[in-house]
Coordinates of N, CA and C in Angstrom, one line a residue:
M1 N -12.7 10.0 24.3 CA -13.9 8.9 24.2 C -14.7 9.1 25.5
F2 N -14.5 9.7 26.8 CA -15.5 10.1 27.8 C -16.7 11.0 27.4
W3 N -16.1 11.8 26.7 CA -17.4 12.9 26.1 C -18.2 12.2 25.2
H4 N -17.5 11.4 24.3 CA -18.2 11.2 23.2 C -19.7 10.3 23.9
F5 N -19.1 9.2 24.7 CA -20.2 8.2 25.1 C -21.2 9.1 26.2
T6 N -20.5 10.1 26.9 CA -21.7 10.7 27.7 C -22.5 11.7 27.3
T7 N -22.1 12.1 26.1 CA -22.8 13.1 25.2 C -24.0 12.2 24.4
G8 N -23.5 11.3 24.1 CA -24.1 10.4 22.7 C -23.6 10.8 21.4
E9 N -22.6 11.6 21.2 CA -21.8 11.6 20.2 C -21.3 10.6 19.5
W10 N -21.1 9.9 19.9 CA -20.7 8.4 19.4 C -21.6 8.1 18.2
K11 N -22.8 8.5 18.1 CA -23.8 8.3 17.0 C -23.4 8.9 16.0
Q12 N -22.6 9.8 15.8 CA -22.0 10.4 14.8 C -21.3 9.6 13.9
Y13 N -20.7 8.5 14.3 CA -19.8 7.6 13.9 C -20.3 6.5 13.4
I14 N -21.6 6.1 13.5 CA -22.6 5.0 13.2 C -22.6 5.1 11.2
P15 N -21.4 4.0 10.9 CA -21.7 4.0 9.4 C -22.7 3.8 8.5
T16 N -22.9 4.3 7.4 CA -24.1 4.2 6.2 C -23.4 4.2 5.2
L17 N -24.1 3.4 4.2 CA -23.8 3.2 2.8 C -24.3 4.4 2.1
D18 N -25.2 5.0 2.8 CA -26.0 6.1 1.6 C -25.3 7.1 1.4
K19 N -25.1 7.2 0.0 CA -24.6 8.8 -0.5 C -22.8 8.2 -0.5
V20 N -22.6 7.0 -0.3 CA -21.1 7.0 -0.3 C -20.4 7.1 -1.8
D21 N -21.3 6.6 -2.8 CA -20.8 6.5 -4.1 C -20.7 8.4 -4.6
A22 N -21.9 8.8 -4.4 CA -21.9 10.3 -4.4 C -20.6 11.2 -3.7
M23 N -20.2 10.7 -2.6 CA -19.0 11.5 -1.8 C -17.8 10.7 -2.2
I24 N -17.5 9.8 -3.1 CA -16.3 9.3 -3.8 C -16.0 10.0 -5.1
K25 N -17.5 10.5 -5.9 CA -17.3 11.1 -7.0 C -16.9 12.2 -6.9
Y26 N -17.5 12.8 -5.3 CA -17.3 14.4 -5.1 C -15.8 14.4 -5.0
Y27 N -15.1 13.5 -3.9 CA -13.8 14.0 -3.8 C -12.9 13.5 -5.1
L28 N -13.3 12.4 -5.9 CA -12.5 12.5 -7.0 C -12.2 13.2 -7.8
T29 N -13.3 13.8 -8.6 CA -13.8 14.9 -9.5 C -14.2 16.5 -9.3
G30 N -15.5 16.0 -8.6 CA -16.2 17.2 -8.0 C -15.7 18.1 -7.2
I31 N -14.7 18.1 -6.4 CA -14.0 19.1 -5.5 C -13.2 19.9 -6.4
F32 N -13.0 19.3 -7.4 CA -11.7 20.1 -8.6 C -12.6 21.1 -9.6
T33 N -14.2 20.5 -9.6 CA -14.9 21.4 -10.5 C -15.9 22.3 -10.2
H34 N -15.6 22.4 -8.8 CA -16.4 23.0 -7.7 C -18.2 22.6 -7.8
A35 N -18.1 21.5 -8.0 CA -19.6 20.8 -8.1 C -20.2 21.3 -6.4
E36 N -21.5 21.2 -6.6 CA -22.2 21.1 -5.2 C -21.9 20.0 -4.1
H37 N -21.7 19.9 -3.1 CA -21.3 19.2 -2.1 C -22.3 18.2 -1.8
P38 N -22.6 16.9 -1.9 CA -23.8 16.2 -2.1 C -24.0 15.8 -0.4
F39 N -23.2 16.2 0.7 CA -23.8 15.9 1.7 C -23.9 17.3 2.9
R40 N -25.0 17.7 3.4 CA -25.3 18.7 4.2 C -25.2 18.5 5.5
Q41 N -24.2 19.3 6.5 CA -23.9 18.7 8.0 C -25.2 19.6 8.3
T42 N -25.4 18.6 9.6 CA -26.4 19.1 10.8 C -26.1 18.8 12.0
T43 N -26.7 19.6 13.2 CA -26.3 18.8 14.4 C -26.1 17.3 14.7
L44 N -27.2 16.8 13.8 CA -27.2 15.1 14.1 C -26.5 14.6 13.5
S45 N -25.9 15.0 12.4 CA -25.1 14.3 11.1 C -23.8 15.3 10.9
K46 N -22.9 15.2 11.8 CA -21.7 16.0 11.2 C -20.8 15.8 10.1
H47 N -20.7 14.2 10.2 CA -19.7 13.5 9.3 C -20.3 12.6 8.0
N48 N -20.0 13.0 7.0 CA -20.5 12.6 5.6 C -20.2 10.8 5.6
P49 N -21.1 10.2 5.0 CA -21.0 8.7 4.9 C -19.4 8.0 4.7
L50 N -18.9 8.9 4.0 CA -17.6 8.2 3.7 C -16.4 8.5 4.8
Q51 N -16.5 9.7 5.7 CA -16.1 10.0 6.9 C -16.4 9.0 7.6
R52 N -17.7 8.7 8.2 CA -17.9 7.6 8.8 C -17.5 6.2 8.5
L53 N -17.4 5.8 7.3 CA -16.6 4.8 7.0 C -15.0 4.8 7.4
A54 N -14.6 5.5 7.2 CA -13.1 6.2 7.4 C -12.8 5.8 8.8
Y55 N -13.5 6.9 9.7 CA -13.0 6.5 11.3 C -13.4 5.3 11.5
L56 N -14.5 4.4 11.2 CA -15.0 2.9 11.4 C -13.8 2.2 11.0
F57 N -13.2 2.2 10.0 CA -12.0 1.6 9.6 C -10.5 1.8 10.5
L58 N -10.7 3.2 10.8 CA -9.4 3.8 11.6 C -9.7 3.0 13.1
W59 N -10.8 3.2 13.5 CA -11.3 2.6 15.2 C -11.1 1.2 15.1
T60 N -11.5 0.5 14.3 CA -11.7 -1.1 14.1 C -10.6 -1.9 13.7
V61 N -10.0 -1.0 12.7 CA -8.6 -1.8 12.1 C -7.3 -1.3 12.2
I62 N -7.0 0.0 11.8 CA -5.6 0.6 12.0 C -5.3 0.7 13.3
S63 N -6.2 1.2 14.3 CA -5.6 1.6 15.9 C -5.5 0.4 16.1
P64 N -6.4 -1.0 16.4 CA -6.0 -2.0 17.2 C -4.9 -2.7 16.4
L65 N -4.9 -2.7 15.1 CA -3.7 -3.2 14.4 C -2.3 -2.5 14.9
I66 N -2.4 -1.2 14.9 CA -1.0 -0.8 15.6 C -0.5 -1.2 17.1
W67 N -1.7 -1.1 17.8 CA -1.6 -1.4 19.0 C -1.0 -2.4 19.7
F68 N -1.8 -3.6 18.5 CA -1.5 -5.2 19.2 C 0.0 -5.5 18.8
T69 N 0.0 -4.8 17.5 CA 1.6 -5.2 16.9 C 2.7 -4.6 17.4
G70 N 2.3 -3.3 17.9 CA 3.3 -2.6 18.6 C 3.7 -3.2 19.9
W71 N 2.9 -3.5 20.7 CA 3.0 -4.1 22.0 C 4.1 -5.6 21.6
F72 N 3.3 -6.4 20.5 CA 4.2 -7.5 20.3 C 5.7 -7.1 20.0
Y73 N 5.8 -6.1 19.4 CA 7.1 -5.7 19.1 C 7.9 -5.2 20.1
L74 N 7.3 -4.4 20.8 CA 8.0 -3.9 22.5 C 8.3 -5.2 23.1
F75 N 7.5 -6.0 23.4 CA 7.6 -7.1 24.4 C 8.2 -8.3 23.8
Y76 N 8.9 -8.3 22.4 CA 9.3 -9.2 21.7 C 10.3 -10.2 22.4
G77 N 10.9 -9.9 23.9 CA 11.7 -10.5 24.6 C 10.9 -11.4 25.7
S78 N 9.8 -11.1 25.7 CA 8.5 -11.9 26.5 C 8.2 -13.1 25.9
W79 N 8.3 -13.3 24.6 CA 7.4 -14.3 23.8 C 7.4 -15.5 24.1
V80 N 8.6 -15.8 24.4 CA 8.8 -17.1 25.2 C 7.9 -17.3 26.5
A81 N 8.2 -16.8 27.4 CA 7.8 -16.7 28.7 C 6.3 -16.8 28.7
W82 N 5.6 -15.8 27.7 CA 4.2 -16.1 27.3 C 3.4 -17.1 26.6
G83 N 4.4 -17.9 25.6 CA 4.2 -19.1 25.0 C 3.8 -18.7 23.6
V84 N 3.9 -17.4 23.1 CA 3.3 -16.9 22.1 C 4.3 -17.1 20.8
D85 N 5.9 -17.4 20.9 CA 6.8 -17.6 20.0 C 6.5 -18.5 19.1
K86 N 5.6 -19.6 19.5 CA 5.3 -20.3 18.3 C 4.1 -20.2 17.7
Y87 N 3.4 -19.4 17.9 CA 2.4 -18.6 16.9 C 2.6 -17.5 16.0
L88 N 3.6 -17.0 16.7 CA 4.0 -15.7 16.2 C 5.5 -15.4 15.2
S89 N 5.3 -14.7 14.2 CA 6.9 -14.7 13.9 C 7.3 -13.2 13.6
L90 N 8.0 -12.6 14.2 CA 8.7 -11.1 14.2 C 8.9 -10.6 12.7
T91 N 8.9 -11.1 11.6 CA 8.8 -10.9 10.5 C 7.2 -10.2 9.9
W92 N 6.0 -11.0 10.3 CA 4.9 -10.6 10.2 C 4.6 -9.6 11.1
V93 N 4.9 -9.6 12.3 CA 4.3 -8.6 13.3 C 4.9 -7.4 12.7
A94 N 6.1 -7.3 11.9 CA 6.8 -6.1 11.7 C 6.3 -5.8 10.3
F95 N 5.8 -6.5 9.4 CA 4.8 -6.7 8.1 C 3.5 -5.9 8.5
F96 N 2.7 -6.5 9.6 CA 1.4 -5.9 9.9 C 1.7 -4.6 10.6
H97 N 2.5 -4.1 11.4 CA 2.8 -2.9 12.2 C 3.1 -1.9 10.9
T98 N 4.0 -2.0 9.9 CA 4.3 -1.1 9.2 C 3.5 -0.9 8.1
A99 N 2.6 -2.0 7.8 CA 1.3 -1.7 6.8 C 0.2 -0.8 7.7
A100 N -0.1 -0.9 9.4 CA -0.6 -0.2 9.8 C -0.5 1.2 9.7
A101 N 1.0 1.1 10.0 CA 1.5 2.6 10.0 C 1.6 3.6 8.8
F102 N 1.6 2.7 7.7 CA 1.4 3.5 6.3 C -0.2 3.9 6.0
M103 N -1.0 2.8 6.6 CA -2.4 3.2 6.4 C -2.7 4.5 7.7
M104 N -2.2 4.4 8.4 CA -2.3 5.8 9.2 C -1.5 7.0 8.6
L105 N -0.6 7.1 8.0 CA -0.1 7.9 7.3 C -1.0 8.4 6.1
I106 N -1.9 7.5 5.5 CA -2.6 8.1 4.3 C -3.9 8.5 5.1
F107 N -4.3 8.3 6.2 CA -5.5 8.8 7.0 C -5.1 10.3 7.2
F108 N -3.7 10.4 7.7 CA -3.5 11.5 8.1 C -3.3 12.5 6.9
I109 N -2.7 12.4 6.0 CA -2.4 13.0 4.8 C -3.7 13.3 4.2
A110 N -4.7 12.5 4.2 CA -6.1 12.9 3.6 C -6.7 13.9 4.7
H111 N -6.6 13.9 5.9 CA -7.0 14.7 6.7 C -6.6 16.0 6.4
V112 N -5.2 15.9 6.3 CA -4.5 17.6 5.9 C -5.2 18.0 4.6
Y113 N -5.0 17.0 3.7 CA -5.6 17.5 2.5 C -6.8 18.1 2.6
L114 N -7.6 17.5 3.0 CA -9.2 17.9 2.8 C -9.7 19.0 4.0
S115 N -8.4 19.1 4.9 CA -8.8 20.5 6.0 C -8.9 21.6 5.3
T116 N -8.0 21.6 4.2 CA -7.8 23.0 3.2 C -8.6 23.0 2.1
A117 N -9.5 21.9 1.9 CA -10.4 22.4 0.9 C -11.9 22.6 1.1
G118 N -11.7 23.8 2.0 CA -13.0 24.4 2.0 C -13.3 25.7 1.4
H119 N -14.2 26.4 1.5 CA -14.6 27.7 0.8 C -13.3 28.6 0.4
T120 N -12.4 28.3 1.6 CA -11.3 28.8 1.7 C -10.2 28.0 2.3
P121 N -8.7 28.3 2.3 CA -7.9 27.0 2.7 C -7.9 26.9 3.9
L122 N -8.2 27.9 5.0 CA -8.5 27.6 6.3 C -9.8 27.6 7.2
A123 N -10.7 27.7 6.2 CA -12.0 27.5 6.6 C -12.5 26.5 7.4
H124 N -11.9 25.0 6.9 CA -12.0 24.3 7.8 C -11.5 24.1 9.2
I125 N -9.9 24.7 9.1 CA -9.2 24.2 10.5 C -9.8 25.6 11.2
K126 N -10.3 26.7 10.9 CA -11.0 27.7 11.6 C -12.1 27.3 12.6
A127 N -12.6 26.4 11.7 CA -14.1 25.9 12.3 C -13.5 25.0 13.3
M128 N -12.7 24.0 13.2 CA -12.0 22.9 14.2 C -11.4 24.0 15.4
I129 N -11.0 25.1 15.2 CA -10.4 25.6 16.6 C -11.7 26.4 17.3
T130 N -12.4 27.2 16.4 CA -13.6 27.9 16.9 C -14.6 27.2 17.4
G131 N -14.9 25.7 16.7 CA -16.0 25.0 16.9 C -17.6 25.7 16.1
W132 N -17.2 26.7 15.4 CA -18.1 27.4 14.5 C -17.8 27.2 12.9
E133 N -18.7 27.2 12.0 CA -18.7 26.7 10.8 C -19.6 27.6 10.1
E134 N -19.2 28.4 9.0 CA -19.6 29.2 8.2 C -20.6 28.2 7.1
T135 N -22.0 28.1 7.1 CA -22.6 27.5 6.0 C -23.6 28.3 5.0
D136 N -23.8 27.4 3.9 CA -24.6 28.5 3.2 C -26.1 28.5 3.7

């Protein structure tokens, strides 16, 4: 996080709706028909619009939900002392914690799958490790 803020790379995650529909169509059908990718990476724009929205959802919904419900779960014995036992139900905390865990699992599975969807199965993984990606 420090690196993202000190280098200005946080700007890579500012969401946009431009070409989101094209990206959804590409991931649903185009990737299987070898269609041309609707997004080209640049040094100023490394993530496509769908990735930006996914990361926004991850950092603003999934992650806080897991952390907050996890802390309430962990410190269930302190609810009375904190005075939150009147407002929270362990059932709902467990439900939202589990829902967030499933959302994180979907995010993880999508990452693993899409990391193998390059021009070779290991091309994107190699780029993540080396920092260099072969482009057209």
